[in-house]
mmCIF file of N, CA and C in Angstrom:
data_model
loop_
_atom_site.group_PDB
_atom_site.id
_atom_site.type_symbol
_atom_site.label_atom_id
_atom_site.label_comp_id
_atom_site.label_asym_id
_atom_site.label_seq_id
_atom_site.Cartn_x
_atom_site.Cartn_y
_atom_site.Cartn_z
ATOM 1 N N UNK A 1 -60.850 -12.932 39.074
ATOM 2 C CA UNK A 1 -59.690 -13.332 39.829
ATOM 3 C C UNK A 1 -59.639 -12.471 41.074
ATOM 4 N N UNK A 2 -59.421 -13.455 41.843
ATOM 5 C CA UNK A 2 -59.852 -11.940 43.247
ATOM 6 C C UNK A 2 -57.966 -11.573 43.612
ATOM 7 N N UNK A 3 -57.671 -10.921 44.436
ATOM 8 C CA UNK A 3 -56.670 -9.690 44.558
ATOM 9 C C UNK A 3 -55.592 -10.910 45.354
ATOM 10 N N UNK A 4 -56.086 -11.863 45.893
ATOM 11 C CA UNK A 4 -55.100 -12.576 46.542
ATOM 12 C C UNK A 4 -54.548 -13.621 45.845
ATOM 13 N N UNK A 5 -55.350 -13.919 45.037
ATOM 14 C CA UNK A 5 -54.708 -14.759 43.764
ATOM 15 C C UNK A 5 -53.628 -14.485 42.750
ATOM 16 N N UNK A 6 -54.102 -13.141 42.435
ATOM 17 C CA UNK A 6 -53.203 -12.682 41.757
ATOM 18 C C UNK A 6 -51.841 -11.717 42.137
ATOM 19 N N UNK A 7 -51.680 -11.882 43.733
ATOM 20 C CA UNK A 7 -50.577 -11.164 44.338
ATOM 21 C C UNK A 7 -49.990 -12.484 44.354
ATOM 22 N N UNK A 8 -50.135 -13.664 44.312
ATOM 23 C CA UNK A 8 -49.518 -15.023 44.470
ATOM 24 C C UNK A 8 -49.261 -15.549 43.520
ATOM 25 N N UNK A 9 -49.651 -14.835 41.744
ATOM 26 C CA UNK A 9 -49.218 -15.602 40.492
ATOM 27 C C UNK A 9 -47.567 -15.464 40.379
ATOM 28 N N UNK A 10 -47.015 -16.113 40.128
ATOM 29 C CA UNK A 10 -45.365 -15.683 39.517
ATOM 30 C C UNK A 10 -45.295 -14.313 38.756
ATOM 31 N N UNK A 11 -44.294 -14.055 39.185
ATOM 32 C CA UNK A 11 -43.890 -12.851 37.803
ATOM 33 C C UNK A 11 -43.052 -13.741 36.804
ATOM 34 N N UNK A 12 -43.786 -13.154 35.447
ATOM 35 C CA UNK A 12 -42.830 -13.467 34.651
ATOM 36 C C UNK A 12 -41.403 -13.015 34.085
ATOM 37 N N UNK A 13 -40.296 -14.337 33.823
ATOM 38 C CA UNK A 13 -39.500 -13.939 33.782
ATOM 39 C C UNK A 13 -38.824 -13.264 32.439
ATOM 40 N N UNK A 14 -40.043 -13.022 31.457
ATOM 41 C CA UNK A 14 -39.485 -12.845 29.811
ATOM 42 C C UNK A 14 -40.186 -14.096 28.878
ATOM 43 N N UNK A 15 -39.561 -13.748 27.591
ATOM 44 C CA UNK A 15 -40.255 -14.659 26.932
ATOM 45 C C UNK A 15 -39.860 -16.084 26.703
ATOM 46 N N UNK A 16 -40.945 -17.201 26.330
ATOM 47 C CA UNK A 16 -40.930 -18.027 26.855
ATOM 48 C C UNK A 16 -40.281 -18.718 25.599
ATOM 49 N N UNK A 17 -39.235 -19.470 25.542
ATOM 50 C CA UNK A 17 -38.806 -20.035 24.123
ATOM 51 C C UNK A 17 -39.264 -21.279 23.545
ATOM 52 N N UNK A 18 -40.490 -20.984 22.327
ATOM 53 C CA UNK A 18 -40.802 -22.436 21.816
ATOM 54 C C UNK A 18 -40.856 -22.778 20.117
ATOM 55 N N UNK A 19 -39.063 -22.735 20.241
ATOM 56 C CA UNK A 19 -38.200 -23.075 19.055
ATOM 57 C C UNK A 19 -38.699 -24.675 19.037
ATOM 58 N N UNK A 20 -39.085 -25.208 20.085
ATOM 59 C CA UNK A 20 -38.932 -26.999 19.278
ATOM 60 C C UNK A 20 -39.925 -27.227 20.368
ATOM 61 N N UNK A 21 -41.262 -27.358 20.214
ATOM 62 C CA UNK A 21 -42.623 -27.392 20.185
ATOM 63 C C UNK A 21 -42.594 -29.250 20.480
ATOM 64 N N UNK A 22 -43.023 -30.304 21.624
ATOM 65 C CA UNK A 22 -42.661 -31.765 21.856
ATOM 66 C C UNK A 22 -44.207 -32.310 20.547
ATOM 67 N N UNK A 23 -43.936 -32.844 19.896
ATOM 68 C CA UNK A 23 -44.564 -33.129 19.211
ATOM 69 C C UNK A 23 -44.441 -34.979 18.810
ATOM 70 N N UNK A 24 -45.210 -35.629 18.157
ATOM 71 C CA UNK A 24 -45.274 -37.338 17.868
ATOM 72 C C UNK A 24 -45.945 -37.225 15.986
ATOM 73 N N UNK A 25 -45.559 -38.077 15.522
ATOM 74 C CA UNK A 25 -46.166 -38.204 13.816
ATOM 75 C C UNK A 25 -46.716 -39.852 14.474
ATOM 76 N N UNK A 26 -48.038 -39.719 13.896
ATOM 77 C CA UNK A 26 -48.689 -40.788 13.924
ATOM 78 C C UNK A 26 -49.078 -41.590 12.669
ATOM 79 N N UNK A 27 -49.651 -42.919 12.559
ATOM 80 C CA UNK A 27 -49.876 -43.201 11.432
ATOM 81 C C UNK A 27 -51.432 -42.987 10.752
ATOM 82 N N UNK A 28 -51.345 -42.277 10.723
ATOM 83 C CA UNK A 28 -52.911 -41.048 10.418
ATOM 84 C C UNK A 28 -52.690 -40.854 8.724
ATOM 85 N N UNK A 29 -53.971 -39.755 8.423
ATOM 86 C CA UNK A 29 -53.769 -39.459 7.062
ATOM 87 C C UNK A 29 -52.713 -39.048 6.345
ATOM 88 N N UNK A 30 -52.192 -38.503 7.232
ATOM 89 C CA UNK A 30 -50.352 -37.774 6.353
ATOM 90 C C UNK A 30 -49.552 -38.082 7.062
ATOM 91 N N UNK A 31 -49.218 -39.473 7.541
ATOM 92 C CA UNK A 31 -48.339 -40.224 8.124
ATOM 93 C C UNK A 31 -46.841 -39.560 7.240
ATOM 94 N N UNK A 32 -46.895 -39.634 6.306
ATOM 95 C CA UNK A 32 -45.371 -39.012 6.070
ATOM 96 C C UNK A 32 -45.418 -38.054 5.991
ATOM 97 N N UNK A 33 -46.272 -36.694 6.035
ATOM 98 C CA UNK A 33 -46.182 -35.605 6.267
ATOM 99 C C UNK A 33 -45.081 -35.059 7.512
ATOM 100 N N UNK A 34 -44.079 -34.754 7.803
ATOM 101 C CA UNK A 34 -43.869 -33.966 8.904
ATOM 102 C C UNK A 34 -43.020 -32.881 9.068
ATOM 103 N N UNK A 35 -44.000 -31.744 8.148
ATOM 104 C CA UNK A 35 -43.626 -30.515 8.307
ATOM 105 C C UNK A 35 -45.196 -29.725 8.454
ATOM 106 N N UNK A 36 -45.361 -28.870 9.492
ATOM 107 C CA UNK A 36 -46.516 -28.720 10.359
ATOM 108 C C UNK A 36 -46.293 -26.856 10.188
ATOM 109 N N UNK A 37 -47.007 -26.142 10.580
ATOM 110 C CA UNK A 37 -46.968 -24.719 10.621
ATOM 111 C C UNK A 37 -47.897 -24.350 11.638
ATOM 112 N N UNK A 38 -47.076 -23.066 12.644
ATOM 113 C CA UNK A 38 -48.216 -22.962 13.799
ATOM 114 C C UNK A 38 -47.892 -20.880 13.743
ATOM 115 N N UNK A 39 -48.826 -20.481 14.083
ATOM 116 C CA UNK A 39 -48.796 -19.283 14.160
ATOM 117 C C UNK A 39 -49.801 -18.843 15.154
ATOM 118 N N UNK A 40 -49.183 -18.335 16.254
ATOM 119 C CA UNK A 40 -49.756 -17.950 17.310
ATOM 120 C C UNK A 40 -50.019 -16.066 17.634
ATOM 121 N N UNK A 41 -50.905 -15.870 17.759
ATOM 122 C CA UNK A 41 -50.815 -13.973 18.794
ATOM 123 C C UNK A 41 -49.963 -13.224 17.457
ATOM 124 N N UNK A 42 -50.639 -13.153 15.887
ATOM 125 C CA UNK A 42 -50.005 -12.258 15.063
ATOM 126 C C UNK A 42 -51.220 -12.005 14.323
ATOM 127 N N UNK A 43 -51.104 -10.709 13.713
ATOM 128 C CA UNK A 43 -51.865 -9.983 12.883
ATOM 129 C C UNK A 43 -51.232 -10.160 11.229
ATOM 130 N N UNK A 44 -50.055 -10.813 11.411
ATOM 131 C CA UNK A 44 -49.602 -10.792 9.768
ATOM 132 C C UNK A 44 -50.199 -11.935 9.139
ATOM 133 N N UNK A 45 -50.421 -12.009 7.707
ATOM 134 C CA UNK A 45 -51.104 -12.662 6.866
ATOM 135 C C UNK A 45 -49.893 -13.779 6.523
ATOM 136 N N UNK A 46 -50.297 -15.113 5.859
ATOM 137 C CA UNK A 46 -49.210 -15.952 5.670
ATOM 138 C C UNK A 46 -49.827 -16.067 3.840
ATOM 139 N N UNK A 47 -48.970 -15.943 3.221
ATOM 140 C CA UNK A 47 -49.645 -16.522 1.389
ATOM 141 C C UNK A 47 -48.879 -17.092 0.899
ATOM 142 N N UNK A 48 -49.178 -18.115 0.216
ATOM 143 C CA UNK A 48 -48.415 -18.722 -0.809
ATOM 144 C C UNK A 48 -46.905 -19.029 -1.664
ATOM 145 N N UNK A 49 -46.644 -17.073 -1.730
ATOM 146 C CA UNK A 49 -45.751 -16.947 -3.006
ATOM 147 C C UNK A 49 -44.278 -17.578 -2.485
#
C-alpha cells in the first residue's frame, strides 16, 4: 500500500455493529433450517455441552 493511499483511507469510527447479519433461506438442503452460527476473529473454542 503506498503512503498516499493510506493517508486517504477513512479513520475508523469504532466498532462496527453486526447484530443482524442481511441474510435469505433458500430452498436447498435445510430449507427449514434457519438457525445458522458465525464466529469471526476469536481464539475461544465452541462445544457441544
Amino acid at each position: 500500500m503506498s503512503v498516499s493511499a493510506a493517508a486517504t483511507r477513512p479513520q475508523s469510527s469504532g466498532p462496527v455493529d453486526l447484530g443482524v447479519l442481511p441474510s435469505e433461506i433458500d430452498g436447498g438442503l435445510a430449507s427449514r433450517a434457519a438457525i445458522g452460527l458465525a464466529i469471526l476473529a476469536t481464539d475461544q473454542t465452541l462445544e457441544h455441552e
